[in-house]
Coordinates of C-alpha atoms and ligand atoms in Angstrom, one line a residue:
X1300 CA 8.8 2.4 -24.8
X1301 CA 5.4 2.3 -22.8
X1302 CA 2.4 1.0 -25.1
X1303 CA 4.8 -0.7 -27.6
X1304 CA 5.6 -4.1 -28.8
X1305 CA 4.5 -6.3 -26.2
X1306 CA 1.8 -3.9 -24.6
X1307 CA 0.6 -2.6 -28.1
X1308 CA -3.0 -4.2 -27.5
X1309 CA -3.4 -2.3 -24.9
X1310 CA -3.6 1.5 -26.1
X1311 CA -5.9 2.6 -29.4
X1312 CA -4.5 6.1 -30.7
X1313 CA -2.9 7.3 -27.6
X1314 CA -5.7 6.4 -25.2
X1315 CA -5.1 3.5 -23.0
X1316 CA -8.0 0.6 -22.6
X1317 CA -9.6 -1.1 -20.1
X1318 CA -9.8 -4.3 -19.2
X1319 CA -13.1 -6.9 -19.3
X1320 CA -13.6 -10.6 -20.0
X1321 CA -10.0 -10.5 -21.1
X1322 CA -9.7 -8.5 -23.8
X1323 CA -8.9 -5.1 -23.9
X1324 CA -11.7 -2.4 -24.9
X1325 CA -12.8 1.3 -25.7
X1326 CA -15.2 2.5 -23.4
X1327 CA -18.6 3.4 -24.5
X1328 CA -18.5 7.1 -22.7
X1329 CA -16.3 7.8 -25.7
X1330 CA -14.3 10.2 -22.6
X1331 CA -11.1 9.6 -21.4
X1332 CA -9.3 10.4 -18.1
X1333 CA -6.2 12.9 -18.7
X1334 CA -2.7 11.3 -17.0
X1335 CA -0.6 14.4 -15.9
X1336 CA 3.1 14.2 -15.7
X1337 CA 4.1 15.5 -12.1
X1338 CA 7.6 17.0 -13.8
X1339 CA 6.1 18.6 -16.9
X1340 CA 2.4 19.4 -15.5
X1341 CA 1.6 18.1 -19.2
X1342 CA -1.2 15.6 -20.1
X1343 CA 1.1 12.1 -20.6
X1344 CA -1.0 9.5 -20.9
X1345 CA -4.9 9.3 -20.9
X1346 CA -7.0 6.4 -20.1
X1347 CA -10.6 5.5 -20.4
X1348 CA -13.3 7.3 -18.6
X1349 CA -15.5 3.9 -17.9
X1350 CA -19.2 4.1 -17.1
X1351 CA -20.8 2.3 -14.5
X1352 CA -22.8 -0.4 -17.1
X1353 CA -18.6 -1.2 -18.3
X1354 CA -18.1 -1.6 -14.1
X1355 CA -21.1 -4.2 -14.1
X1356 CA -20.0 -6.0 -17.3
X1357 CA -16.3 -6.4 -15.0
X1358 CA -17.7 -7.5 -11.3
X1359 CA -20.2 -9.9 -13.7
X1360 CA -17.6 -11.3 -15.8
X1361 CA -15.6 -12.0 -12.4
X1362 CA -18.0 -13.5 -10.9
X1363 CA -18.4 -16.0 -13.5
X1364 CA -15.1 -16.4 -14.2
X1365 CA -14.3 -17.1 -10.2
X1366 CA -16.6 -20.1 -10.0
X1367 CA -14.5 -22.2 -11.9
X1368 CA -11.2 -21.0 -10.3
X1369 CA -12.3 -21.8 -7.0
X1370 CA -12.5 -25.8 -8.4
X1371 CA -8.8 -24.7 -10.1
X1372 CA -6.2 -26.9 -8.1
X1373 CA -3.9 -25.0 -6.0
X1374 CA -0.5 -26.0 -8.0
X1375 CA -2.5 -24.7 -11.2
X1376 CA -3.1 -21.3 -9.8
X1377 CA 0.5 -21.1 -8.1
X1378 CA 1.8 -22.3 -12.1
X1379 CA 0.1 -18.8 -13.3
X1380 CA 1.3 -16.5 -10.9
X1381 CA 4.6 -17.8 -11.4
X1382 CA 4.4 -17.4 -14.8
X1383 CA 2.8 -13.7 -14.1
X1384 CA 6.0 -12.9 -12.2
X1385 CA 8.3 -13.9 -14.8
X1386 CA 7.0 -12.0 -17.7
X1387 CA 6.7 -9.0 -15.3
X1388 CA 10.3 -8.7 -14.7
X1389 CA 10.9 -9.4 -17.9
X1390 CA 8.9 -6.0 -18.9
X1391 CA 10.2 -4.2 -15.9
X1392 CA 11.6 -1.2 -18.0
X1393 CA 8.6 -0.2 -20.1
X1394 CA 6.7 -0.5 -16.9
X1395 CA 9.2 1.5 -14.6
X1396 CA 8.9 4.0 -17.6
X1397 CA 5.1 4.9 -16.8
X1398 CA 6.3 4.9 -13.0
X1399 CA 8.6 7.1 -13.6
X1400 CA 6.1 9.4 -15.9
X1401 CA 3.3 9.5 -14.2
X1402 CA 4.1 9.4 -10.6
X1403 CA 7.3 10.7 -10.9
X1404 CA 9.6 8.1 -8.9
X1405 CA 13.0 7.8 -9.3
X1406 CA 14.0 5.7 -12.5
X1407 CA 15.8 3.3 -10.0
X1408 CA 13.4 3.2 -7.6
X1409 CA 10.4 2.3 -10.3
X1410 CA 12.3 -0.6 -11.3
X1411 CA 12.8 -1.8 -7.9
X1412 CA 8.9 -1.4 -7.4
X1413 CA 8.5 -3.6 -10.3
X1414 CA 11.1 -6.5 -9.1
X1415 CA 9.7 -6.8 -5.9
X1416 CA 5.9 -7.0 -6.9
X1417 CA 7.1 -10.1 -9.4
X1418 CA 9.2 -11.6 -6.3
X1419 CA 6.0 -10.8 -3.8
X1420 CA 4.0 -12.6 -6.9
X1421 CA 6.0 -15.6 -6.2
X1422 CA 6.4 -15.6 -2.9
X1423 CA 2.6 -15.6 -2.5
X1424 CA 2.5 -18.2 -4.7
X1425 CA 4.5 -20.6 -2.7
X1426 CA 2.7 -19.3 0.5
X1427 CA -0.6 -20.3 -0.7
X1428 CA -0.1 -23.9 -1.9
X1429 CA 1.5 -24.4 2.1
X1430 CA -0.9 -22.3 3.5
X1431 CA -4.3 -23.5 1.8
X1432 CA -3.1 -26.5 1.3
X1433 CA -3.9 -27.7 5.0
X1434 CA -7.4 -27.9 7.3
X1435 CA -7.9 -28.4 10.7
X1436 CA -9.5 -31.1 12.7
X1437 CA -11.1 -31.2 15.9
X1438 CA -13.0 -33.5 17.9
X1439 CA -15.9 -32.6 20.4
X1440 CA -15.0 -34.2 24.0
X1441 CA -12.7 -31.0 23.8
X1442 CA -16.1 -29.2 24.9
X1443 CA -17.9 -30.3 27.9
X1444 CA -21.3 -32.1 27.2
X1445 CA -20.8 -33.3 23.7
X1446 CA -18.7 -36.6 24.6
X1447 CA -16.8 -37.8 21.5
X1448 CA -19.4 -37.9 19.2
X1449 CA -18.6 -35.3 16.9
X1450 CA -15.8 -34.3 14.4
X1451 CA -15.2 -31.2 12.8
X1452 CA -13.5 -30.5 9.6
X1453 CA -12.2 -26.8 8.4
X1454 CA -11.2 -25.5 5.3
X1455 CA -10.0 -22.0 3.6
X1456 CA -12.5 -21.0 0.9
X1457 CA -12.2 -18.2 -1.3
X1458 CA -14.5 -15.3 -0.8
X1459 CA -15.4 -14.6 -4.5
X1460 CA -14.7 -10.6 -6.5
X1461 CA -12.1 -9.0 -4.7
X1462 CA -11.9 -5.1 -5.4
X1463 CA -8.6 -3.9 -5.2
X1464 CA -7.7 -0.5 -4.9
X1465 CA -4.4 1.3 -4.8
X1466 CA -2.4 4.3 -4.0
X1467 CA -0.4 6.3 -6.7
X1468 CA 2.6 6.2 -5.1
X1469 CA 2.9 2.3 -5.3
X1470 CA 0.5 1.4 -8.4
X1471 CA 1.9 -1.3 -9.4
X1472 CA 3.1 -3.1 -6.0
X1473 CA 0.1 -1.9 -3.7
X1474 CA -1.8 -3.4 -6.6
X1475 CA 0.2 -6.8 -6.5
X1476 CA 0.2 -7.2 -2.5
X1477 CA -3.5 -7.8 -3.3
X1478 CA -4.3 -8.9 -6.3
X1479 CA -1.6 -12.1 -5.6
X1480 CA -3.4 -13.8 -2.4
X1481 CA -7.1 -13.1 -3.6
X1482 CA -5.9 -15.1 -6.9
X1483 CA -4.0 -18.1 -5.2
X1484 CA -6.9 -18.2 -2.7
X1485 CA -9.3 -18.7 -5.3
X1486 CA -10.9 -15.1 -5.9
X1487 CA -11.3 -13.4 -8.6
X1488 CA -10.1 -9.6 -8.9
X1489 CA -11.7 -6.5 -10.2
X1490 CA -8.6 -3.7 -10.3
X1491 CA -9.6 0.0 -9.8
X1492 CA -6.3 1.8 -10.3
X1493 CA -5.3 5.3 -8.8
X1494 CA -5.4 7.9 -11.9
X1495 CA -1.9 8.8 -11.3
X1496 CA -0.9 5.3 -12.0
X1497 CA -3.2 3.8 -13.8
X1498 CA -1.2 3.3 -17.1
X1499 CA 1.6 1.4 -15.3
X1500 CA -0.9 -0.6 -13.4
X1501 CA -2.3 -1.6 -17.0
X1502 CA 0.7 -2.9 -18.1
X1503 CA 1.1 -5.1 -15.3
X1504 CA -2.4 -6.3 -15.8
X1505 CA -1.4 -7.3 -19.3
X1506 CA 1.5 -9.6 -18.0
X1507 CA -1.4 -11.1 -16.2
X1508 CA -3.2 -11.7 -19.3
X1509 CA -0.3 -12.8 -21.2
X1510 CA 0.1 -15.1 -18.8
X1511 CA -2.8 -17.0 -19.8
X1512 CA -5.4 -16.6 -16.4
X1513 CA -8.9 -17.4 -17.7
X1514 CA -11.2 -14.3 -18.8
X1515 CA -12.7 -12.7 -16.4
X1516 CA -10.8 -13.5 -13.6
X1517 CA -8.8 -10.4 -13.4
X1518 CA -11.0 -7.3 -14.5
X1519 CA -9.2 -3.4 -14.5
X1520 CA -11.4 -0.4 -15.0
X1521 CA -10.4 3.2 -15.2
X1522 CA -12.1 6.3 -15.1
X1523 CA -12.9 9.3 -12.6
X1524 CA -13.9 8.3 -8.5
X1525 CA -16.7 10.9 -9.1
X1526 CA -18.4 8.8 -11.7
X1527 CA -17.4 5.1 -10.7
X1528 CA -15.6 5.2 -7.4
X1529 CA -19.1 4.8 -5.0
X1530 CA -20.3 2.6 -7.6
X1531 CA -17.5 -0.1 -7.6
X1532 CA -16.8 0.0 -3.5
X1533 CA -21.0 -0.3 -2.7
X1534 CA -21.6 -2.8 -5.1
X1535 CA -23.4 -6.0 -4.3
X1536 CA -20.8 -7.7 -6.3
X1537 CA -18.4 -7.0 -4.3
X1538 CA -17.0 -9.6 -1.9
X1539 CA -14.0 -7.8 0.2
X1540 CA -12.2 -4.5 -0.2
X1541 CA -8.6 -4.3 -0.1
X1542 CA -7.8 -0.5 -0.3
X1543 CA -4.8 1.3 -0.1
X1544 CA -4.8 5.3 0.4
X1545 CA -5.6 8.3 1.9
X1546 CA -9.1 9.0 4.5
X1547 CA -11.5 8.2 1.6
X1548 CA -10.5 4.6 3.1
X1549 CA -12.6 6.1 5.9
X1550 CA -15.8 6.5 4.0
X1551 CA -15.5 3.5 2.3
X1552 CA -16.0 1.5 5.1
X1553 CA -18.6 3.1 6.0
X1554 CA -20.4 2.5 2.8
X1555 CA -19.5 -0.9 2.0
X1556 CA -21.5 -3.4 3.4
X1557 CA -20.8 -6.7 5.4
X1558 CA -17.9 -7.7 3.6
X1559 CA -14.3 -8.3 5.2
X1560 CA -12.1 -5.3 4.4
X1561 CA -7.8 -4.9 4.1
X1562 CA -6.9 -0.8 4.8
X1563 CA -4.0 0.9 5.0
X1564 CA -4.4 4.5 5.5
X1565 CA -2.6 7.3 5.9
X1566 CA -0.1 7.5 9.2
X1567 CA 2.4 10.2 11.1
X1568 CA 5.4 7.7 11.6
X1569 CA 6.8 9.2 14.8
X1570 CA 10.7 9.0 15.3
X1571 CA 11.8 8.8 18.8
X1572 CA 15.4 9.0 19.5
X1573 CA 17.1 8.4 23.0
X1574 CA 20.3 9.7 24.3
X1575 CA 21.9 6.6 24.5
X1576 CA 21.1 6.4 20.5
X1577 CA 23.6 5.4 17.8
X1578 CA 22.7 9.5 16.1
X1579 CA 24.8 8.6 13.1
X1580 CA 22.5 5.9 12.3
X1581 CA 19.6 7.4 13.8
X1582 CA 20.1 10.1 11.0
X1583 CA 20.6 8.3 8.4
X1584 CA 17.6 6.5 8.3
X1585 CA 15.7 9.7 9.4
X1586 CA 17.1 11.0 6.4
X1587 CA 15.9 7.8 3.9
X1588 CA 12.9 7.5 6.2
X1589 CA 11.9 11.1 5.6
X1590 CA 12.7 12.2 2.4
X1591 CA 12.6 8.9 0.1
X1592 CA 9.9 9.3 -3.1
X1593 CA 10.1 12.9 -1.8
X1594 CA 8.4 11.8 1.5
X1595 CA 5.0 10.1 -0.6
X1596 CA 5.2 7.2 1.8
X1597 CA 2.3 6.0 4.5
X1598 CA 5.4 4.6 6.2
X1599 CA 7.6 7.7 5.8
X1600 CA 9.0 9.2 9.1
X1601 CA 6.4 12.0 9.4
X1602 CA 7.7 13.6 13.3
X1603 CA 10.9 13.3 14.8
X1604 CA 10.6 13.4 18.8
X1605 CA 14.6 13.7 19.9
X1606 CA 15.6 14.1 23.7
X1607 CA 16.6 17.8 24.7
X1608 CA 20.1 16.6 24.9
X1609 CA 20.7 15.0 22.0
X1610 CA 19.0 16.9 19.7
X1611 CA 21.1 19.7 18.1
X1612 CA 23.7 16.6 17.4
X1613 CA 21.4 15.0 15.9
X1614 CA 19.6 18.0 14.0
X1615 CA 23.1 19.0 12.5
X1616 CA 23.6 14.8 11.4
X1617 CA 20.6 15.1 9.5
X1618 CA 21.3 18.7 7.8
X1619 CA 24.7 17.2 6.5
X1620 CA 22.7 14.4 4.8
X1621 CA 19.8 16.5 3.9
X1622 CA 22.5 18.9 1.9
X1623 CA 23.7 16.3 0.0
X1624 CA 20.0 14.9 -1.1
X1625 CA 20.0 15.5 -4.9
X1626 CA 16.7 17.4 -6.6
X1627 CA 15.4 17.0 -9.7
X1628 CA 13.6 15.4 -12.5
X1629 CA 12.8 11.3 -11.9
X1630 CA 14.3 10.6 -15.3
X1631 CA 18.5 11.8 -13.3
X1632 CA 17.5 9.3 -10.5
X1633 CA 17.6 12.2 -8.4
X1634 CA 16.7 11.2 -4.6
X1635 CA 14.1 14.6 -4.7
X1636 CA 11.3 14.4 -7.3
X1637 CA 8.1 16.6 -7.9
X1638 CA 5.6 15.6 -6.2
X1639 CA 2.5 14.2 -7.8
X1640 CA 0.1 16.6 -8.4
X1641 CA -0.1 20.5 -8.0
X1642 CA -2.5 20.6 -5.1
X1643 CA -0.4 17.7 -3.6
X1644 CA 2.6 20.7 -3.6
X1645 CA -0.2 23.5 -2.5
X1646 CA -1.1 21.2 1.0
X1647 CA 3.0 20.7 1.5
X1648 CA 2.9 24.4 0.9
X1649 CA 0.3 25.4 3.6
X1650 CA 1.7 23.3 6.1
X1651 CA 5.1 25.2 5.7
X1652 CA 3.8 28.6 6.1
X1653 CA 1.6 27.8 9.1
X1654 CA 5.4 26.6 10.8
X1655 CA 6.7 29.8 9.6
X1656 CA 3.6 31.6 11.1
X1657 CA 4.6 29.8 14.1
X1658 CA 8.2 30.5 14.2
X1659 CA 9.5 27.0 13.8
X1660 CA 13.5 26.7 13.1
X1661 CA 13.7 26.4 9.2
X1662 CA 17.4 24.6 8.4
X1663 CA 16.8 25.3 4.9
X1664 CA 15.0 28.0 2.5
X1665 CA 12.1 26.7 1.4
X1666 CA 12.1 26.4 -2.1
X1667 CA 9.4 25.5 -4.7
X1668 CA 9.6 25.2 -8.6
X1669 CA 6.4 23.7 -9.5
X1670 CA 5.2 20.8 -8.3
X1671 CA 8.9 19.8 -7.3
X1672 CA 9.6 21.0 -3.6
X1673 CA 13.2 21.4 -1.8
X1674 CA 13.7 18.7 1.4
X1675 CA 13.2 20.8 4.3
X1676 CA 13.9 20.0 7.8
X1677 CA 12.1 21.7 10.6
X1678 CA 13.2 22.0 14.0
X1679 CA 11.7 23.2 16.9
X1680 CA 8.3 22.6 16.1
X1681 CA 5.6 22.9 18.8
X1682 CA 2.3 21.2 19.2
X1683 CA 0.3 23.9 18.0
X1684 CA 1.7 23.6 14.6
X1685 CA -0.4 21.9 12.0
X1686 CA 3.0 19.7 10.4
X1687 CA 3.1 18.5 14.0
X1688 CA 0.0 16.3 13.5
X1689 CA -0.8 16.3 9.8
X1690 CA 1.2 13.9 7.2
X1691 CA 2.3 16.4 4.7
X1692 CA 3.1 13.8 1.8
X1693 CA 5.7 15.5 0.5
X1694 CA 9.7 16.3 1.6
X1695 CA 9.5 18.3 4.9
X1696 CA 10.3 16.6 8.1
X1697 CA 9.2 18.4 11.9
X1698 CA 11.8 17.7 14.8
X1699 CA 10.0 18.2 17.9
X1700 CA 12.3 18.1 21.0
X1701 CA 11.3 16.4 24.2
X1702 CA 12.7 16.5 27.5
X1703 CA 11.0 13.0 28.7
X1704 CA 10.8 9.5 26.9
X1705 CA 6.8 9.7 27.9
X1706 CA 6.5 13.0 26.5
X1707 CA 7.5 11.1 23.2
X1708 CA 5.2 8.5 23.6
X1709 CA 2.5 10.6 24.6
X1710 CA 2.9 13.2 21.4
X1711 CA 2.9 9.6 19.3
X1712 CA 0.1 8.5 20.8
X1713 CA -2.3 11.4 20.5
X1714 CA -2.1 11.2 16.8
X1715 CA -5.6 9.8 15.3
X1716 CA -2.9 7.6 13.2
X1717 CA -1.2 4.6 14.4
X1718 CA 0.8 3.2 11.7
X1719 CA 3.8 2.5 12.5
X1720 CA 6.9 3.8 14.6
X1721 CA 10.5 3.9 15.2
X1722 CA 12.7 4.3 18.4
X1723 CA 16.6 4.6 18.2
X1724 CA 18.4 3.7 21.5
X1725 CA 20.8 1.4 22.3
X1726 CA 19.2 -0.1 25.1
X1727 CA 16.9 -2.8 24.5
X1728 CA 14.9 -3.0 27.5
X1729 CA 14.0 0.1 26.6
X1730 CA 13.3 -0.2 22.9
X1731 CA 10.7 -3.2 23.7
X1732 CA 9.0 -1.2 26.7
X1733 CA 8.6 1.9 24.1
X1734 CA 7.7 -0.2 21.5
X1735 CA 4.7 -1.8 23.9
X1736 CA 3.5 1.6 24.5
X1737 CA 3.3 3.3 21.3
X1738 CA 0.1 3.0 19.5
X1739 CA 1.2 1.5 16.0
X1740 CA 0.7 -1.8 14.0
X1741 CA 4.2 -2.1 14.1
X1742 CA 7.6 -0.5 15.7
X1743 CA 10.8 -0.8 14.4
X1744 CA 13.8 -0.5 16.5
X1745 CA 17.1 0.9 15.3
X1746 CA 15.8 1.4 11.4
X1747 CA 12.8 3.4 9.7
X1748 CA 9.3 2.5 9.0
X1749 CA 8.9 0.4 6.3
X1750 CA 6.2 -2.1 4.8
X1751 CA 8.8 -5.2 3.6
X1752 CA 9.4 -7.4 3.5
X1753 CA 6.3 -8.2 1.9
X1754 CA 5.5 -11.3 3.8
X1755 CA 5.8 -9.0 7.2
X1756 CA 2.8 -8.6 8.9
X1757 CA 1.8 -4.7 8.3
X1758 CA -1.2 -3.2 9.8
X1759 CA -2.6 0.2 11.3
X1760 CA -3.9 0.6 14.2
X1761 CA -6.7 3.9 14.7
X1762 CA -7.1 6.1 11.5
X1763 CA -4.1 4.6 10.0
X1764 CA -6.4 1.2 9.1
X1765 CA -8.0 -1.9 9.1
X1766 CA -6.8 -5.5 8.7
X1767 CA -3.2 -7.1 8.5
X1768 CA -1.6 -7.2 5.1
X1769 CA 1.7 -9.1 4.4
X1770 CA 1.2 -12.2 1.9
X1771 CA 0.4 -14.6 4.7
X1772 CA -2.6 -12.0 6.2
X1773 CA -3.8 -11.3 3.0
X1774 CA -4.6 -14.8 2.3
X1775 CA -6.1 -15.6 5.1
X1776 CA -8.4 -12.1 5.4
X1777 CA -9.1 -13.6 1.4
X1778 CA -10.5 -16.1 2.2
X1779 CA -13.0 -17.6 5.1
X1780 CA -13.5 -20.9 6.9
X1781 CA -15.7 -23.6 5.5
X1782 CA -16.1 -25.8 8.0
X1783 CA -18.2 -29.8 7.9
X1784 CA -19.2 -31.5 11.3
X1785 CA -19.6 -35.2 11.2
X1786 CA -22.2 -36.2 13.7
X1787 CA -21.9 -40.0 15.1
X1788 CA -24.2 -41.8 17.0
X1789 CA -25.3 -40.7 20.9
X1790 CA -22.8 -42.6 23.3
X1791 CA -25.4 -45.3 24.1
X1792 CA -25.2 -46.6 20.9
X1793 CA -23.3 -49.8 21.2
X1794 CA -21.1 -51.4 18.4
X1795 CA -22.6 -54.6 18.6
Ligands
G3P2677 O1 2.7 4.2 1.2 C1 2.4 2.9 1.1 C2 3.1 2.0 2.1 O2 2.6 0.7 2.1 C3 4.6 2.1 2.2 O3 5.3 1.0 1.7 O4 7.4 -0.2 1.2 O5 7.4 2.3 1.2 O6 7.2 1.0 3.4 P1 6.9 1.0 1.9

């Protein structure tokens, strides 16, 4: 059970603590932060409201604390993280269990998340020792002027507090994919988690902890974006953002100052499927694309743009598979879950009715208990229709039909997000000339859009973000180049 046995330390009565100078503590605001379950709509959890003096005493105590971990030897850092994965897989369940109440995934799914943030833990572990391991070195009579007479040494050196910040729908992994690289490059970490989240996000910092990483160097505080949320991202501190969310991403960067920031925003993952496409495939992964966590993906398909032709095959494809999606409570593994908050449902909501306003094709009732919400597949949907553009977050898909490849390409395009992309044909000319034009960080052909692996490059173009992740990216944007130039003698100097 969650805040038992091994995580005991970490909760007092039946609020959660935060995390400073590693040790686990009560915050002096004497408030806590309410944790709603999306099934039950019933306070779970509750975590500590932190003040901004408690965020000081963190960035302080990791600044200190990442001085001496920068001089740390590489195989050192790597033997913690390792160890960091292993007792996180060991504690997957009791972590999956907050997953799974407050965010509402899918029991399976939660315990996936956890597995792959220890294997990502790894990985980046054996990434950094190659990666960091090595400098370059260049000599001068590459540049005209400066014969050979001087020699240049670079390095990777860390860039000191990194401040992550992560979604809800990926607490504990969006919080690994950043907190891994900043620690093997030599940075400390100061951990903001979302507040649907949070709880599991503390439990993996405690594997951290039981690992044995010195105090300081990983910091987690808590509390309400209202109160701390400017506070942490504009302050001094602060040596690089790493941020995973929605379009407060957007003001962030414009507050934080000249530090090197990691974003992945929100995105409209557009769809596009050919005539010449494999439509049994194409709809099955339009169907895991779509509707997977009940659509809370950045990389979910958001739009599907199908040729004229094929598209009532491939409309009635998708509504077999759609019919025999399962809905219900996280706990039954079912592939339809609430979604995680009320207003979250409300926006879903508002989107549908605006496509009913508007006359779209509805292949199912819409139905809504809650905060849990029906899949829904829309067909017919026109540009002037708000689900056309916006990213509803939630388990309704738009099928827009198109009588030209362009007219695809263009309605992908014209979206202010540029995340990533799909195309389903089985021409591969094709796929790579479509896959040039769209405006994503990525494209897949002939599968859905999808982050992983985790050492995959994965970036947004537009509104959809800043910055490459993947483990190799993240290390590098963690850390920047130190670099020493050995000066020798004019040329007329002669050896004697
Ligand atoms: O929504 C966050 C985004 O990074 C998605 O990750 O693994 O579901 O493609 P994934």
């Amino acid at each position: 059970m969650a805040g038992s046995g091994t995580f005991s330390e970490i909760i007092d009565g039946d609020v959660y603590k935060y995390y400073v100078d590693g040790q686990w503590n009560k915050s002096s605001s004497g408030k806590s932060v309410p944790i709603i379950n999306p099934t039950t709509r019933k306070t779970h959890y509750k975590v500590q409201a932190c003040t901004q003096e408690e965020v000081n005493n963190v960035i302080d105590s990791a600044k200190k604390a990442q001085k001496l971990w920068a001089k740390t030897p590489l195989w050192k850092r790597a033997e913690l993280l390792h160890k960091a994965a292993a007792i996180l897989k060991e504690n997957k369940a009791p972590i999956a269990e907050c997953l799974v109440k407050e965010i509402a995934k899918p029991a399976k799914d939660a315990v996936t998340e956890v597995v792959r943030s220890g294997d990502l833990v790894s990985y980046c572990a054996e990434e950094g020792v190659r990666i960091l391991g090595e400098g370059k070195f260049l000599v001068s009579d590459s540049f005209p002027g400066n014969d050979r007479t001087k020699y240049c040494l670079t390095s990777k050196i860390p860039l000191g507090v990194v401040l992550a910040i992560p979604p809800f729908n990926y607490p504990v992994n969006l919080a690994i994919s950043k907190i891994a690289p900043a620690l093997i490059a030599g940075n400390s970490i100061v951990l903001k988690p979302p507040t649907q989240g949070a709880v599991a996000a503390l439990h993996m910092v405690h594997c951290f902890h039981l690992a044995g990483f010195p105090k300081g160097l990983i910091g987690c505080v808590t509390g309400k974006g209202s109160e701390i949320g400017d506070f942490l991202t504009m302050h001094p501190g602060v040596n690089c953002i790493s941020f995973t969310g929605g379009d407060t991403g957007i003001s962030i960067s414009r507050k934080a100052g000249m530090i090197p920031l990691q974003m992945e925003l929100g995105g409209k993952d557009a769809c596009i499927v050919l005539e010449d496409a494999d439509l049994d495939l194409a709809a099955a992964n339009i169907v895991k694309g779509g509707f997977s966590y009940s659509g809370q993906r950045c990389t979910a398909v958001k739009v599907v743009l199908v040729m004229e032709k094929v598209a009532s095959s491939l409309v009635k494809k998708v509504n077999e598979k759609v019919a025999k999606l399962t809905v219900g409570p996280p706990e039954d593994n079912c592939d339809i879950t609430p979604v995680v908050t009320e207003s979250s449902a409300n926006f879903v909501e508002g989107l549908v009715k605006d496509a009913k306003e508007k006359k779209a094709t509805f292949c199912q009732e819409y139905k809504r208990e809650g905060n849990l919400i029906w899949p829904l597949l829309l067909d017919n949907v026109r540009p002037d229709m708000r689900i056309a553009w916006e990213e509803p977050f939630g388990p309704v898909l738009p099928v827009i039909r198109i009588k030209t490849v362009e007219e695809g390409i263009h309605h992908c395009n014209a979206s202010n997000f540029g995340l990533q992309g799909c195309v389903f044909t089985s021409d591969i000319n094709k796929a790579i000339m479509i896959s040039d034009a769209m405006e994503t960080g990525t494209v897949q052909i002939n599968s859905a859009p999808a982050r992983g692996p985790d050492h995959f490059p994965f970036q947004g173009l537009k509104d959809s973000g800043i910055g490459s992740q993947g483990i190799t990216n993240s290390i590098h944007i963690m850390t920047k180049v130190k670099t020493t130039v050995i000066n020798l003698p004019a040329p007329s100097y002669t050896m004697g």
